[in-house]
Tab-separated table of C-alpha atoms and ligand atoms in Angstrom:
chain	number	residue	atom	x	y	z
A	49	MET	CA	-3.403	7.545	-5.128
A	50	ALA	CA	-3.215	10.661	-2.941
A	51	GLY	CA	-3.346	13.163	-5.793
A	52	SER	CA	-6.371	11.484	-7.371
A	53	GLU	CA	-8.289	11.413	-4.092
A	54	ALA	CA	-7.291	14.982	-3.159
A	55	ALA	CA	-8.447	16.300	-6.532
A	56	TRP	CA	-11.727	14.413	-6.267
A	57	GLN	CA	-12.490	15.711	-2.781
A	58	ALA	CA	-11.647	19.339	-3.545
A	59	ALA	CA	-13.515	19.286	-6.861
A	60	THR	CA	-16.555	17.705	-5.248
A	61	ALA	CA	-16.526	20.520	-2.675
A	62	GLY	CA	-16.737	22.994	-5.582
A	63	ILE	CA	-13.077	23.935	-6.124
A	64	ARG	CA	-11.555	24.031	-9.601
A	65	VAL	CA	-8.578	21.665	-9.700
A	66	VAL	CA	-5.721	21.072	-12.128
A	67	ILE	CA	-3.944	17.720	-11.769
A	68	HIS	CA	-0.323	17.927	-12.956
A	69	GLU	CA	0.875	14.424	-13.836
A	70	MET	CA	4.273	13.775	-15.414
A	71	ARG	CA	3.394	10.346	-16.802
A	72	PRO	CA	3.331	9.140	-19.519
A	73	LYS	CA	5.816	11.791	-20.747
A	74	VAL	CA	8.172	11.205	-17.832
A	75	GLY	CA	7.993	7.711	-16.352
A	76	THR	CA	9.143	6.039	-13.154
A	77	PHE	CA	10.717	2.605	-13.007
A	78	ALA	CA	7.612	1.160	-11.304
A	79	HIS	CA	4.663	2.711	-13.170
A	80	ARG	CA	3.721	1.077	-16.489
A	81	THR	CA	0.955	3.351	-17.803
A	82	GLY	CA	-0.121	6.979	-17.930
A	83	ASN	CA	-3.191	6.232	-15.790
A	84	LEU	CA	-3.950	8.111	-12.615
A	85	GLY	CA	-4.354	5.825	-9.577
A	86	GLU	CA	-1.958	3.198	-10.931
A	87	MET	CA	-1.038	0.463	-8.436
A	88	VAL	CA	2.689	-0.127	-8.758
A	89	CYS	CA	3.058	-3.472	-7.017
A	90	SER	CA	0.477	-5.553	-5.142
A	91	ASN	CA	-3.116	-5.346	-6.386
A	92	SER	CA	-4.469	-5.348	-2.835
A	93	PHE	CA	-5.790	-2.585	-0.602
A	94	ARG	CA	-5.314	-5.070	2.275
A	95	SER	CA	-7.937	-6.032	4.858
A	96	ASP	CA	-11.493	-4.807	4.363
A	97	ASP	CA	-12.501	-5.761	7.917
A	98	HIS	CA	-13.699	-2.448	9.347
A	99	GLU	CA	-14.464	-3.852	12.792
A	100	GLN	CA	-11.197	-5.578	13.637
A	101	ASN	CA	-8.566	-4.047	11.375
A	102	ALA	CA	-7.249	-0.484	11.252
A	103	VAL	CA	-6.767	-0.427	7.471
A	104	GLY	CA	-10.292	-1.851	7.025
A	105	LEU	CA	-11.491	1.004	9.225
A	106	LEU	CA	-9.681	3.462	6.953
A	107	HIS	CA	-11.600	1.931	4.002
A	108	TRP	CA	-14.833	2.527	5.909
A	109	GLU	CA	-13.976	6.137	6.705
A	110	MET	CA	-13.005	6.841	3.087
A	111	ARG	CA	-16.247	5.330	1.837
A	112	ALA	CA	-18.228	7.452	4.325
A	113	ALA	CA	-16.476	10.526	2.893
A	114	GLY	CA	-17.374	9.636	-0.722
A	115	GLY	CA	-13.819	8.550	-1.547
A	116	LEU	CA	-13.107	7.927	-5.232
A	117	ILE	CA	-10.392	5.311	-4.688
A	118	MET	CA	-12.608	3.104	-2.513
A	119	ASP	CA	-15.567	3.527	-4.846
A	120	MET	CA	-13.556	2.377	-7.861
A	121	ALA	CA	-11.887	-0.395	-5.847
A	122	GLN	CA	-15.318	-1.754	-4.962
A	123	ARG	CA	-16.360	-1.695	-8.616
A	124	HIS	CA	-13.290	-3.656	-9.693
A	125	ARG	CA	-13.023	-5.925	-6.698
A	126	LEU	CA	-11.535	-9.421	-7.090
A	127	PRO	CA	-12.168	-12.333	-4.747
A	128	ALA	CA	-9.379	-12.401	-2.146
A	129	GLY	CA	-10.834	-13.612	1.155
A	130	GLY	CA	-11.075	-10.713	3.579
A	131	ALA	CA	-8.778	-8.491	1.518
A	132	LEU	CA	-9.871	-5.772	-0.902
A	133	ALA	CA	-7.969	-6.817	-4.032
A	134	VAL	CA	-8.758	-5.233	-7.399
A	135	ASP	CA	-8.251	-5.729	-11.122
A	136	ARG	CA	-5.521	-3.116	-11.402
A	137	ASP	CA	-5.832	-1.830	-14.984
A	138	PRO	CA	-9.629	-1.383	-15.127
A	139	PHE	CA	-9.403	0.152	-11.646
A	140	ALA	CA	-6.860	2.812	-12.691
A	141	GLU	CA	-8.675	3.433	-15.989
A	142	SER	CA	-11.909	4.128	-14.062
A	143	VAL	CA	-10.153	6.448	-11.610
A	144	THR	CA	-8.709	8.364	-14.570
A	145	ALA	CA	-12.035	8.481	-16.423
A	146	ALA	CA	-13.942	9.697	-13.343
A	147	LEU	CA	-11.449	12.487	-12.696
A	148	LYS	CA	-11.390	13.610	-16.314
A	149	ALA	CA	-15.183	13.597	-16.455
A	150	HIS	CA	-15.527	15.833	-13.392
A	151	PRO	CA	-16.521	19.355	-14.497
A	152	ASN	CA	-14.166	20.977	-11.951
A	153	ILE	CA	-11.074	18.952	-12.897
A	154	SER	CA	-8.583	19.263	-15.719
A	155	VAL	CA	-5.417	17.244	-16.196
A	156	SER	CA	-2.158	18.740	-17.383
A	157	TYR	CA	0.458	16.178	-18.395
A	158	GLU	CA	3.737	17.781	-17.333
A	159	GLU	CA	6.503	17.374	-14.816
A	160	ILE	CA	6.635	19.984	-12.047
A	161	THR	CA	10.281	20.753	-11.366
A	162	ALA	CA	10.145	23.560	-8.784
A	163	LEU	CA	8.060	24.607	-5.802
A	164	PRO	CA	5.377	27.009	-7.067
A	165	ASP	CA	5.412	30.555	-5.654
A	166	ASP	CA	1.684	31.246	-5.682
A	167	GLY	CA	-1.692	29.518	-5.903
A	168	HIS	CA	-2.778	26.616	-3.711
A	169	TRP	CA	-0.929	23.352	-4.225
A	170	ILE	CA	-0.967	19.807	-2.943
A	171	ILE	CA	2.258	17.921	-3.618
A	172	ALA	CA	1.389	14.225	-3.813
A	173	THR	CA	4.237	12.990	-5.963
A	174	GLY	CA	4.801	9.832	-3.970
A	175	PRO	CA	7.824	7.698	-3.151
A	176	LEU	CA	9.142	8.077	-6.707
A	177	THR	CA	8.974	11.879	-6.855
A	178	SER	CA	11.016	12.990	-9.869
A	179	GLY	CA	14.582	14.100	-9.253
A	180	ALA	CA	14.194	17.823	-9.983
A	181	LEU	CA	11.221	18.252	-7.661
A	182	ALA	CA	12.855	16.145	-4.951
A	183	GLU	CA	15.874	18.455	-5.115
A	184	ALA	CA	13.644	21.536	-4.886
A	185	ILE	CA	11.890	20.084	-1.831
A	186	ALA	CA	15.216	19.236	-0.200
A	187	ALA	CA	16.489	22.761	-0.897
A	188	GLU	CA	13.378	24.358	0.602
A	189	THR	CA	13.189	22.180	3.695
A	190	GLY	CA	16.885	22.469	4.376
A	191	THR	CA	17.095	18.755	4.954
A	192	GLU	CA	18.082	15.835	2.799
A	193	ALA	CA	15.014	13.950	1.628
A	194	LEU	CA	14.932	10.772	3.660
A	195	ALA	CA	15.030	7.416	1.956
A	196	PHE	CA	14.506	3.737	2.629
A	197	PHE	CA	14.091	0.727	0.394
A	198	ASP	CA	11.053	-1.277	-0.685
A	199	ALA	CA	11.057	-4.318	-2.907
A	200	ILE	CA	8.564	-5.652	-5.476
A	201	ALA	CA	7.159	-9.218	-5.491
A	202	PRO	CA	7.387	-11.218	-8.759
A	203	ILE	CA	4.335	-12.151	-10.894
A	204	VAL	CA	4.008	-15.435	-12.850
A	205	TYR	CA	1.735	-16.521	-15.679
A	206	HIS	CA	-0.772	-19.032	-14.334
A	207	GLU	CA	-0.608	-21.249	-17.422
A	208	THR	CA	3.085	-21.860	-16.778
A	209	VAL	CA	2.549	-23.181	-13.229
A	210	ASN	CA	2.659	-26.985	-12.967
A	211	MET	CA	-0.749	-27.789	-11.463
A	212	ASP	CA	0.220	-31.452	-11.016
A	213	VAL	CA	2.321	-30.152	-8.137
A	214	ALA	CA	0.637	-26.878	-7.114
A	215	TRP	CA	-2.970	-26.716	-5.978
A	216	MET	CA	-5.617	-24.070	-5.432
A	217	GLN	CA	-6.767	-23.357	-1.904
A	218	SER	CA	-7.140	-20.303	0.274
A	219	ARG	CA	-5.671	-20.615	3.735
A	220	TYR	CA	-8.161	-22.243	6.138
A	221	ASP	CA	-10.494	-22.576	3.106
A	222	LYS	CA	-11.682	-19.008	3.525
A	223	GLY	CA	-14.288	-17.919	1.003
A	224	GLU	CA	-17.363	-19.737	-0.284
A	225	THR	CA	-17.485	-19.131	-4.024
A	226	VAL	CA	-15.344	-20.901	-6.615
A	227	GLU	CA	-13.719	-17.564	-7.397
A	228	GLU	CA	-12.697	-17.067	-3.790
A	229	GLN	CA	-11.371	-20.602	-3.620
A	230	THR	CA	-9.209	-19.963	-6.686
A	231	ALA	CA	-7.734	-16.770	-5.322
A	232	TYR	CA	-4.593	-18.610	-4.151
A	233	LEU	CA	-2.192	-21.184	-5.620
A	234	ASN	CA	0.085	-23.170	-3.348
A	235	CYS	CA	3.447	-24.815	-3.963
A	236	PRO	CA	4.544	-27.396	-1.346
A	237	MET	CA	8.084	-27.984	-0.134
A	238	THR	CA	9.645	-30.865	1.772
A	239	LYS	CA	12.244	-30.119	4.448
A	240	ALA	CA	15.087	-30.965	2.053
A	241	GLN	CA	13.667	-28.712	-0.665
A	242	TYR	CA	13.221	-25.903	1.834
A	243	GLU	CA	16.821	-26.189	3.085
A	244	ASP	CA	18.168	-26.160	-0.497
A	245	PHE	CA	16.001	-23.153	-1.288
A	246	ILE	CA	17.311	-21.197	1.707
A	247	ASP	CA	20.906	-22.039	0.741
A	248	ALA	CA	20.289	-20.774	-2.799
A	249	LEU	CA	18.610	-17.632	-1.527
A	250	LEU	CA	21.519	-16.810	0.757
A	251	ALA	CA	24.075	-17.439	-1.986
A	252	ALA	CA	22.192	-15.598	-4.774
A	253	GLU	CA	23.605	-12.461	-6.345
A	254	LYS	CA	21.852	-9.357	-4.995
A	255	THR	CA	21.578	-5.755	-6.130
A	256	GLU	CA	24.300	-3.709	-4.480
A	257	PHE	CA	23.500	-0.560	-2.550
A	258	LYS	CA	25.020	2.655	-3.805
A	259	GLU	CA	27.457	4.446	-1.576
A	260	GLY	CA	25.719	6.429	1.160
A	261	GLU	CA	22.469	4.495	0.854
A	262	THR	CA	21.365	2.765	4.001
A	263	ALA	CA	19.463	-0.496	3.936
A	264	GLY	CA	16.711	0.659	6.266
A	265	TYR	CA	13.946	-1.640	5.094
A	266	PHE	CA	10.384	-1.075	6.087
A	267	ASP	CA	9.603	-4.179	8.133
A	268	GLY	CA	6.262	-4.930	6.440
A	269	CYS	CA	7.997	-5.328	3.071
A	270	LEU	CA	11.269	-7.123	3.829
A	271	PRO	CA	12.936	-8.841	0.878
A	272	ILE	CA	12.880	-12.639	1.282
A	273	GLU	CA	16.662	-12.923	1.265
A	274	VAL	CA	16.866	-10.412	4.125
A	275	MET	CA	14.324	-12.509	6.053
A	276	ALA	CA	16.406	-15.625	5.330
A	277	GLU	CA	19.518	-13.826	6.570
A	278	ARG	CA	17.724	-13.204	9.861
A	279	GLY	CA	17.310	-16.953	10.402
A	280	ARG	CA	16.806	-20.114	8.324
A	281	GLU	CA	13.326	-20.643	9.770
A	282	THR	CA	12.121	-17.029	9.419
A	283	LEU	CA	10.446	-17.617	6.040
A	284	ARG	CA	8.713	-20.760	7.311
A	285	PHE	CA	7.066	-18.631	9.968
A	286	GLY	CA	6.422	-15.790	7.497
A	287	PRO	CA	5.362	-15.927	3.831
A	288	MET	CA	6.178	-19.662	3.516
A	289	LYS	CA	4.171	-20.844	6.518
A	290	PRO	CA	2.391	-24.146	5.781
A	291	VAL	CA	-0.549	-23.679	8.174
A	292	GLY	CA	-4.205	-23.903	7.132
A	293	LEU	CA	-3.354	-25.694	3.874
A	294	THR	CA	-3.710	-29.326	2.734
A	295	ASN	CA	-1.863	-30.542	-0.345
A	296	ALA	CA	-4.635	-31.677	-2.702
A	297	HIS	CA	-2.212	-34.059	-4.468
A	298	ASP	CA	-0.968	-35.642	-1.240
A	299	PRO	CA	-3.411	-34.899	1.612
A	300	GLN	CA	-1.720	-37.266	4.093
A	301	ASN	CA	1.636	-35.470	3.974
A	302	LYS	CA	1.897	-32.039	5.534
A	303	PRO	CA	4.252	-29.820	3.523
A	304	TYR	CA	7.225	-28.462	5.482
A	305	ALA	CA	6.776	-25.050	3.856
A	306	VAL	CA	4.378	-23.592	1.267
A	307	VAL	CA	4.934	-20.803	-1.260
A	308	GLN	CA	1.613	-19.059	-1.842
A	309	LEU	CA	0.628	-17.145	-4.983
A	310	ARG	CA	-2.316	-14.741	-5.084
A	311	ARG	CA	-4.450	-14.060	-8.132
A	312	ASP	CA	-3.361	-10.733	-9.587
A	313	ASN	CA	-6.056	-10.016	-12.192
A	314	ALA	CA	-9.746	-10.793	-12.821
A	315	LEU	CA	-8.944	-13.181	-15.640
A	316	GLY	CA	-6.862	-15.296	-13.303
A	317	THR	CA	-3.986	-15.335	-15.784
A	318	LEU	CA	-1.478	-13.738	-13.404
A	319	TYR	CA	-0.494	-14.703	-9.882
A	320	ASN	CA	1.933	-12.853	-7.615
A	321	ILE	CA	4.156	-14.733	-5.187
A	322	VAL	CA	2.895	-13.515	-1.830
A	323	GLY	CA	5.522	-11.815	0.309
A	324	PHE	CA	8.333	-12.620	-2.177
A	325	GLN	CA	9.641	-9.102	-2.717
A	326	THR	CA	13.350	-9.375	-3.444
A	327	LYS	CA	16.529	-7.588	-4.409
A	328	MET	CA	18.099	-10.610	-6.068
A	329	LYS	CA	19.397	-9.910	-9.557
A	330	TYR	CA	17.033	-10.996	-12.356
A	331	GLY	CA	19.142	-14.005	-13.443
A	332	ALA	CA	19.410	-15.217	-9.856
A	333	GLN	CA	15.657	-14.824	-9.344
A	334	LYS	CA	14.913	-17.117	-12.288
A	335	THR	CA	17.304	-19.776	-10.961
A	336	VAL	CA	16.137	-19.579	-7.349
A	337	PHE	CA	12.389	-19.421	-8.084
A	338	ALA	CA	12.699	-22.430	-10.430
A	339	MET	CA	13.580	-24.439	-7.284
A	340	ILE	CA	10.012	-23.956	-6.027
A	341	PRO	CA	8.038	-27.147	-6.752
A	342	GLY	CA	5.408	-26.270	-9.355
A	343	LEU	CA	7.333	-23.258	-10.641
A	344	GLU	CA	10.206	-25.200	-12.281
A	345	THR	CA	9.261	-23.887	-15.720
A	346	ALA	CA	7.162	-20.896	-14.670
A	347	GLU	CA	7.416	-17.741	-16.751
A	348	PHE	CA	7.405	-14.331	-15.128
A	349	ALA	CA	5.258	-11.381	-16.160
A	350	ARG	CA	7.423	-9.298	-13.841
A	351	LEU	CA	10.414	-10.130	-11.707
A	352	GLY	CA	10.967	-8.704	-8.245
A	353	GLY	CA	12.773	-5.420	-7.782
A	354	ILE	CA	14.066	-2.858	-5.366
A	355	HIS	CA	13.397	0.841	-5.161
A	356	ARG	CA	14.181	3.998	-3.307
A	357	ASN	CA	11.381	5.663	-1.379
A	358	THR	CA	11.437	9.407	-0.768
A	359	PHE	CA	9.572	11.039	2.088
A	360	ILE	CA	9.849	14.260	4.067
A	361	ASN	CA	10.211	14.753	7.787
A	362	SER	CA	6.566	15.746	8.217
A	363	PRO	CA	6.583	16.168	12.019
A	364	THR	CA	8.970	19.105	11.677
A	365	LEU	CA	7.890	20.424	8.264
A	366	LEU	CA	4.081	20.298	8.186
A	367	ASP	CA	1.437	21.970	10.338
A	368	ASP	CA	-1.739	20.162	11.432
A	369	GLN	CA	-3.414	21.270	8.192
A	370	MET	CA	-0.720	19.391	6.225
A	371	ARG	CA	0.730	22.737	5.029
A	372	LEU	CA	4.441	23.300	4.605
A	373	ARG	CA	5.228	25.633	7.501
A	374	SER	CA	7.674	27.678	5.428
A	375	ARG	CA	5.244	27.997	2.457
A	376	PRO	CA	1.683	27.536	3.710
A	377	HIS	CA	0.187	27.716	0.212
A	378	ILE	CA	1.694	24.251	-0.364
A	379	ARG	CA	0.278	21.121	1.214
A	380	PHE	CA	1.774	17.646	1.059
A	381	ALA	CA	-0.181	14.382	0.849
A	382	GLY	CA	0.399	10.676	0.290
A	383	GLN	CA	3.433	8.527	0.798
A	384	ILE	CA	5.790	11.500	0.581
A	385	THR	CA	4.409	12.654	3.959
A	386	GLY	CA	5.643	9.460	5.617
A	387	VAL	CA	2.568	7.279	5.560
A	388	GLU	CA	3.019	3.851	4.008
A	389	GLY	CA	0.697	2.068	1.581
A	390	TYR	CA	-1.877	2.742	-1.116
A	391	VAL	CA	-4.738	3.139	1.362
A	392	GLU	CA	-2.882	5.408	3.766
A	393	SER	CA	-1.644	7.522	0.842
A	394	ALA	CA	-5.133	7.912	-0.630
A	395	ALA	CA	-6.473	8.688	2.860
A	396	MET	CA	-4.023	11.544	3.327
A	397	GLY	CA	-5.015	12.814	-0.118
A	398	LEU	CA	-8.642	12.787	0.981
A	399	LEU	CA	-7.828	14.931	4.001
A	400	ALA	CA	-5.557	17.326	2.102
A	401	GLY	CA	-8.228	17.844	-0.566
A	402	ARG	CA	-10.868	18.636	2.039
A	403	MET	CA	-8.553	20.923	4.011
A	404	ALA	CA	-7.539	22.864	0.897
A	405	ALA	CA	-11.176	23.249	-0.181
A	406	ALA	CA	-12.234	24.512	3.258
A	407	GLU	CA	-9.380	27.041	3.326
A	408	LEU	CA	-10.188	28.364	-0.144
A	409	GLN	CA	-13.873	28.671	0.729
A	410	GLY	CA	-13.159	30.404	4.053
A	411	ARG	CA	-14.719	27.573	6.048
A	412	SER	CA	-13.187	26.499	9.309
A	413	LEU	CA	-12.529	22.800	9.609
A	414	SER	CA	-12.291	21.331	13.092
A	415	PRO	CA	-9.243	19.139	13.734
A	416	VAL	CA	-9.697	15.553	12.559
A	417	PRO	CA	-10.435	13.521	15.726
A	418	ASP	CA	-7.397	11.419	16.559
A	419	THR	CA	-9.777	8.636	17.593
A	420	THR	CA	-10.460	7.995	13.880
A	421	ALA	CA	-8.084	6.126	11.565
A	422	MET	CA	-7.693	9.288	9.465
A	423	GLY	CA	-7.034	11.414	12.520
A	424	ALA	CA	-4.652	8.905	14.114
A	425	LEU	CA	-2.525	8.889	10.954
A	426	VAL	CA	-2.475	12.616	10.310
A	427	THR	CA	-1.783	13.320	13.977
A	428	HIS	CA	1.107	10.880	13.849
A	429	ILE	CA	2.791	12.419	10.813
A	430	THR	CA	2.184	16.054	11.716
A	431	GLY	CA	3.420	15.917	15.270
A	432	GLY	CA	2.763	12.658	17.084
A	433	ALA	CA	5.810	10.858	15.732
A	434	ASP	CA	9.328	11.442	16.982
A	435	ALA	CA	10.937	13.582	14.267
A	436	LYS	CA	14.387	12.118	14.920
A	437	THR	CA	13.358	8.533	14.215
A	438	PHE	CA	10.514	9.278	11.790
A	439	GLN	CA	9.826	6.335	9.433
A	440	PRO	CA	6.901	5.626	7.080
A	441	MET	CA	3.938	4.280	8.975
A	442	ASN	CA	1.011	2.020	8.175
A	443	VAL	CA	-2.224	2.736	10.013
A	444	ASN	CA	-2.527	0.568	13.151
A	445	PHE	CA	-4.398	0.613	16.444
A	446	GLY	CA	-1.207	1.569	18.253
A	447	LEU	CA	-1.689	5.100	16.867
A	448	PHE	CA	-5.102	5.464	18.504
A	449	PRO	CA	-5.589	7.085	21.922
A	450	PRO	CA	-6.515	4.510	24.590
A	451	LEU	CA	-10.186	3.872	25.221
A	452	ASP	CA	-11.746	5.669	28.169
A	453	GLY	CA	-12.776	3.315	30.928
A	454	VAL	CA	-11.350	0.237	29.223
A	455	LYS	CA	-8.788	-1.478	31.365
A	456	GLY	CA	-6.365	-2.711	28.693
A	457	GLY	CA	-5.472	-6.191	29.880
A	458	ARG	CA	-8.906	-7.156	31.128
A	459	ARG	CA	-10.615	-6.904	27.812
A	460	GLY	CA	-10.073	-9.274	24.904
A	461	ARG	CA	-8.308	-7.965	21.812
A	462	LYS	CA	-11.414	-8.500	19.687
A	463	ASP	CA	-13.554	-6.435	22.017
A	464	ARG	CA	-10.925	-3.726	22.204
A	465	TYR	CA	-10.604	-3.438	18.422
A	466	LYS	CA	-14.376	-3.372	18.053
A	467	ALA	CA	-14.558	-0.579	20.638
A	468	TYR	CA	-11.838	1.357	18.758
A	469	THR	CA	-13.658	1.031	15.448
A	470	ASP	CA	-17.096	1.868	16.907
A	471	ARG	CA	-15.673	5.016	18.495
A	472	ALA	CA	-13.850	5.946	15.292
A	473	LYS	CA	-16.922	5.566	13.102
A	474	ALA	CA	-19.063	7.755	15.374
A	475	ASP	CA	-16.367	10.448	15.613
A	476	TRP	CA	-15.678	10.377	11.879
A	477	GLN	CA	-19.355	10.870	11.095
A	478	ASP	CA	-19.478	13.768	13.556
A	479	TRP	CA	-16.480	15.340	11.799
A	480	LEU	CA	-17.999	14.885	8.328
A	481	ALA	CA	-21.524	16.105	9.187
A	482	PRO	CA	-20.899	19.909	9.267
A	483	GLN	CA	-18.990	19.663	5.972
A	484	ALA	CA	-21.949	17.965	4.321
A	485	LEU	CA	-24.202	20.752	5.626
A	486	ALA	CA	-21.803	23.424	4.311
A	487	ALA	CA	-21.931	21.831	0.861
A	488	GLU	CA	-25.749	21.983	0.718
B	589	LIG	C1	7.900	0.001	-6.228
B	589	LIG	C2	6.866	0.247	-5.179
B	589	LIG	C3	6.069	-0.782	-4.739
B	589	LIG	C4	5.074	-0.529	-3.787
B	589	LIG	N1	4.247	-1.526	-3.428
B	589	LIG	C5	3.195	-1.273	-2.628
B	589	LIG	C6	2.234	-2.291	-2.350
B	589	LIG	O1	2.357	-3.409	-2.823
B	589	LIG	N2	1.198	-2.000	-1.536
B	589	LIG	C7	1.040	-0.760	-0.996
B	589	LIG	O2	0.044	-0.542	-0.291
B	589	LIG	N3	1.933	0.215	-1.238
B	589	LIG	C8	3.012	-0.008	-2.032
B	589	LIG	N4	3.935	0.980	-2.288
B	589	LIG	C9	3.892	2.207	-1.518
B	589	LIG	C10	2.822	3.249	-1.885
B	589	LIG	O3	1.634	2.848	-1.291
B	589	LIG	C11	2.587	3.490	-3.321
B	589	LIG	O4	3.742	3.967	-3.913
B	589	LIG	C12	1.443	4.503	-3.543
B	589	LIG	O5	1.148	4.561	-4.898
B	589	LIG	C13	1.791	5.877	-3.010
B	589	LIG	O6	0.765	6.767	-3.314
B	589	LIG	P1	1.073	8.313	-3.642
B	589	LIG	O7	-0.186	8.917	-4.069
B	589	LIG	O8	1.777	8.901	-2.496
B	589	LIG	O9	2.111	8.259	-4.849
B	589	LIG	P2	1.870	7.697	-6.342
B	589	LIG	O10	0.708	6.787	-6.392
B	589	LIG	O11	3.194	7.182	-6.791
B	589	LIG	O12	1.510	9.011	-7.154
B	589	LIG	C14	2.454	9.999	-7.366
B	589	LIG	C15	2.254	10.546	-8.758
B	589	LIG	O13	3.051	11.722	-8.928
B	589	LIG	C16	3.657	11.679	-10.215
B	589	LIG	N5	4.858	12.523	-10.142
B	589	LIG	C17	6.009	12.298	-9.466
B	589	LIG	N6	6.837	13.362	-9.571
B	589	LIG	C18	6.189	14.292	-10.325
B	589	LIG	C19	6.505	15.597	-10.776
B	589	LIG	N7	7.657	16.176	-10.459
B	589	LIG	N8	5.606	16.268	-11.551
B	589	LIG	C20	4.407	15.683	-11.877
B	589	LIG	N9	4.052	14.451	-11.480
B	589	LIG	C21	4.932	13.758	-10.691
B	589	LIG	C22	3.910	10.202	-10.462
B	589	LIG	O14	4.002	9.940	-11.845
B	589	LIG	C23	2.678	9.559	-9.838
B	589	LIG	O15	1.621	9.426	-10.751
B	589	LIG	C24	4.933	0.755	-3.223
B	589	LIG	C25	5.780	1.783	-3.646
B	589	LIG	C26	6.718	1.545	-4.617
B	589	LIG	C27	7.580	2.658	-5.094
């Protein structure tokens, strides 16, 4: 994500770029192809609401800056209510094709195993940075690379879901077209079924942590069994909440809990179980998920999983230009800098690409306004965050400076978010304008 966007931005500014990509020669456990811009888990870039949602605002800012990832996402968009979900393979193929077709870009398929001594570099090797490079980074920074754990949600084949039990409906009937209405499948549970399911989840065999690894989950991606451990009702108020849904097979009876599946490809042949990332062992997953009404005989295109996520302590290691303080010819971008998510990673790639291009062309780039989603994120990772407790961060309005003259409590949340996004859009356009002039 970050590397693709960084290359695109720098090349578009007139810089010659070489992308070094280790796949398909060297794989990771999560990537399946050799494509650039491959989405490793969910097929969603999350909310596209640029007035009320910080990640939607980030979409808007990336589009305004001619972002490749957002452009291709738009072209391969799938119906998913207010979310920007995409058909993952055509999306990644188009990202790859666009980069390869750019006259300033070449792609070299090789693993980088050491920190380069000269040239200008952007390291955007992500949460699954290969071992040799991760060791080189740890040796240079003098710190252990930090780690936490993320888990992958399972995907089922639609044709194996029992539609006499499950039904199609988006929560609160969002969406007008048939396609939007078929974006979600729902599996209902009675109270007894829910209680049995929680018991099975708690008893299921899980992947063990290796010695020295800490189970510091990122809260937005908690495995379901960890949620269940926090309380028997936690899932019913989280991914299994029954609100805004009516069982088409039994409209009079409100389900006690609902498991929701989201369409995962344009063909509608695959659905992922929303919020069901897990570290249960594969055998246990099959047994436990078969307890979900409608999925008794479901077949899985992919089971859930667990992975290590590597990121550096950016607040101490990077300057405000995203350069490694100890080796300023190297920038970092993407999830390895301690942002979290496809969109945030691509966004940091966009900034790194522009910053590198400006430096190479001898142009001065004013600091990214921290009132924008881009600026709020980069300010957070390069200094705003407390280095001692630094953890990967999604973009959110909490990172934005307060609004002048707005008395917090007296204004509604909707108005406040709208004011944040209006201010951000104006400031982002002001930041982009001189760069557009320089390119002319
Ligand atoms: C299993 C998993 C599931 C995730 N699920 C989601 C999700 O559902 N939604 C979400 O928003 N985010 C998710 N994330 C988090 C994150 O948003 C993605 O990993 C995202 O792709 C990060 O973007 P990136 O550009 O930083 O890294 P990547 O997209 O992973 O790109 C890094 C690239 O560097 C290459 N590479 C690594 N080491 C080397 C080397 N030494 N030499 C050459 N090339 C190298 C890799 O092959 C890869 O192509 C998930 C992460 C993981 C690991």
